[in-house]
Amino acid sequence: MVPPLRERPAKTPLKKTAPPTRPKPTPQNRSAKEPVQVFCRLRPLSNYADVVAVHRVATNNTLLRLSPPDKRNELFYKFKQVFSENTSQKEIFADIALPLVSDLVNGKNGLLFTYGITSSGKTYTIAGTPSEPGILPRSLDL
């Protein structure tokens, strides 16, 4: 005869812990990197584009105003930084990719990706041209 199985003990209640909290900004940690930084690079208008609908707010390099031709429903978008259509590949690399590459060399993880519609300049920004190398060739040349 098989001995009877012991009754299962009642479930042990889970230890209640406080949810993780993010430290509140203080003057000491306010300059710490944000986990996600979003940049915007404006590209030059093509020859057939005759309406400018995106404007940088003159006093601010972080704010864009999207103005439809009818001037109604203007939208504002905030970025870490907005780069003009005249910004060089070298400046883009220095401001965006170089800090990520430096962190990578020091053992930190990082991710950079481009997003936009067809012909918006994603490949140009990443790969560049032989005369104006983009982020990837400049990162590999360090």
Coordinates of C-alpha atoms in Angstrom, one line a residue:
M1 CA 0.0 0.0 0.0
V2 CA 1.2 3.5 -0.9
P3 CA 1.5 5.9 1.9
P4 CA -0.9 8.9 1.6
L5 CA 0.5 12.0 0.1
R6 CA 0.9 14.9 2.5
E7 CA -1.4 17.7 2.0
R8 CA 0.0 20.5 0.1
P9 CA 0.9 23.5 2.3
A10 CA -1.0 26.6 1.7
K11 CA 0.5 28.9 -0.8
T12 CA 3.0 31.2 0.7
P13 CA 1.9 34.8 0.2
L14 CA 4.1 36.8 -2.2
K15 CA 6.3 39.3 -0.5
K16 CA 4.9 42.7 -1.3
T17 CA 7.5 45.1 -2.7
A18 CA 7.2 48.6 -3.8
P19 CA 7.3 49.2 -7.5
P20 CA 10.6 50.5 -8.8
T21 CA 10.8 54.2 -8.9
R22 CA 12.9 56.5 -11.0
P23 CA 14.8 59.1 -9.1
K24 CA 13.3 62.6 -9.3
P25 CA 15.4 65.1 -11.2
T26 CA 17.8 67.0 -9.0
P27 CA 20.4 69.5 -9.9
Q28 CA 23.0 66.7 -9.7
N29 CA 21.3 64.2 -12.0
R30 CA 19.3 66.5 -14.2
S31 CA 22.0 66.4 -16.9
A32 CA 22.0 62.6 -17.0
K33 CA 21.2 61.1 -20.4
E34 CA 17.6 60.4 -21.2
P35 CA 17.0 56.8 -22.1
V36 CA 15.5 57.7 -25.4
Q37 CA 16.6 60.7 -27.4
V38 CA 14.7 61.7 -30.6
F39 CA 16.4 64.0 -33.1
C40 CA 15.0 65.4 -36.3
R41 CA 17.0 66.2 -39.5
L42 CA 15.3 68.4 -42.0
R43 CA 16.2 67.6 -45.6
P44 CA 16.4 70.2 -48.4
L45 CA 13.2 70.6 -50.4
S46 CA 13.1 68.9 -53.8
N47 CA 12.7 71.0 -56.9
Y48 CA 9.0 70.3 -57.2
A49 CA 8.2 71.2 -53.6
D50 CA 6.8 74.7 -53.6
V51 CA 5.1 74.7 -50.2
V52 CA 7.0 74.8 -47.0
A53 CA 4.9 73.3 -44.2
V54 CA 7.6 72.6 -41.5
H55 CA 9.2 75.5 -39.7
R56 CA 11.8 75.5 -36.9
V57 CA 10.8 77.8 -34.1
A58 CA 13.4 80.5 -34.5
T59 CA 14.5 80.8 -30.9
N60 CA 14.6 77.1 -30.2
N61 CA 16.5 74.2 -31.8
T62 CA 14.3 71.6 -30.3
L63 CA 10.8 72.6 -31.5
L64 CA 9.2 72.2 -34.9
R65 CA 5.9 73.7 -36.1
L66 CA 3.9 71.9 -38.7
S67 CA 1.7 74.4 -40.6
P68 CA -0.8 73.1 -43.1
P69 CA -1.3 75.5 -46.1
D70 CA -4.7 76.6 -44.7
K71 CA -2.9 77.6 -41.4
R72 CA -5.4 75.7 -39.3
N73 CA -4.5 72.9 -36.9
E74 CA -0.9 73.8 -36.5
L75 CA 1.0 71.2 -34.6
F76 CA 4.2 71.5 -32.5
Y77 CA 6.7 68.7 -32.1
K78 CA 9.5 68.7 -29.5
F79 CA 12.8 66.9 -30.1
K80 CA 16.2 66.6 -28.4
Q81 CA 17.5 68.6 -31.3
V82 CA 16.4 69.7 -34.7
F83 CA 19.0 69.8 -37.4
S84 CA 18.5 72.2 -40.4
E85 CA 18.8 71.1 -44.0
N86 CA 22.3 72.8 -44.0
T87 CA 23.7 70.6 -41.2
S88 CA 26.7 68.6 -42.4
Q89 CA 27.2 64.8 -42.0
K90 CA 30.2 65.6 -39.7
E91 CA 27.9 67.6 -37.4
I92 CA 25.3 64.9 -37.3
F93 CA 27.9 62.3 -36.5
A94 CA 29.5 64.5 -33.7
D95 CA 26.1 65.3 -32.1
I96 CA 24.3 62.0 -32.4
A97 CA 26.5 59.0 -33.1
L98 CA 29.8 59.9 -31.4
P99 CA 28.3 59.8 -27.9
L100 CA 26.8 56.4 -28.7
V101 CA 30.1 55.0 -30.1
S102 CA 31.9 56.3 -27.0
D103 CA 29.5 54.6 -24.7
L104 CA 29.8 51.4 -26.8
V105 CA 33.6 51.4 -26.4
N106 CA 33.1 51.8 -22.6
G107 CA 30.8 48.7 -22.5
K108 CA 27.4 50.3 -22.6
N109 CA 24.6 49.4 -25.0
G110 CA 23.2 51.8 -27.5
L111 CA 20.8 51.9 -30.5
L112 CA 20.5 54.3 -33.3
F113 CA 17.9 53.9 -36.0
T114 CA 16.5 56.1 -38.7
Y115 CA 12.8 56.5 -39.4
G116 CA 11.0 58.3 -42.2
I117 CA 9.1 58.0 -45.5
T118 CA 10.7 57.0 -48.7
S119 CA 13.3 59.5 -50.0
S120 CA 13.5 61.3 -46.7
G121 CA 17.3 60.9 -46.3
K122 CA 17.6 57.8 -44.0
T123 CA 20.2 56.1 -46.2
Y124 CA 22.1 59.3 -46.8
T125 CA 22.3 60.0 -43.1
I126 CA 23.5 56.5 -42.3
A127 CA 25.7 55.6 -45.3
G128 CA 26.4 59.0 -46.9
T129 CA 28.4 59.4 -50.1
P130 CA 32.1 59.0 -50.8
S131 CA 32.6 62.7 -50.4
E132 CA 30.3 63.1 -47.4
P133 CA 30.4 59.8 -45.4
G134 CA 27.5 59.1 -43.1
I135 CA 27.2 57.9 -39.5
L136 CA 28.2 54.2 -40.2
P137 CA 31.5 54.8 -42.1
R138 CA 32.5 57.5 -39.6
S139 CA 31.8 55.2 -36.7
L140 CA 33.9 52.4 -38.2
D141 CA 36.8 54.9 -38.9
L142 CA 37.3 55.8 -35.2

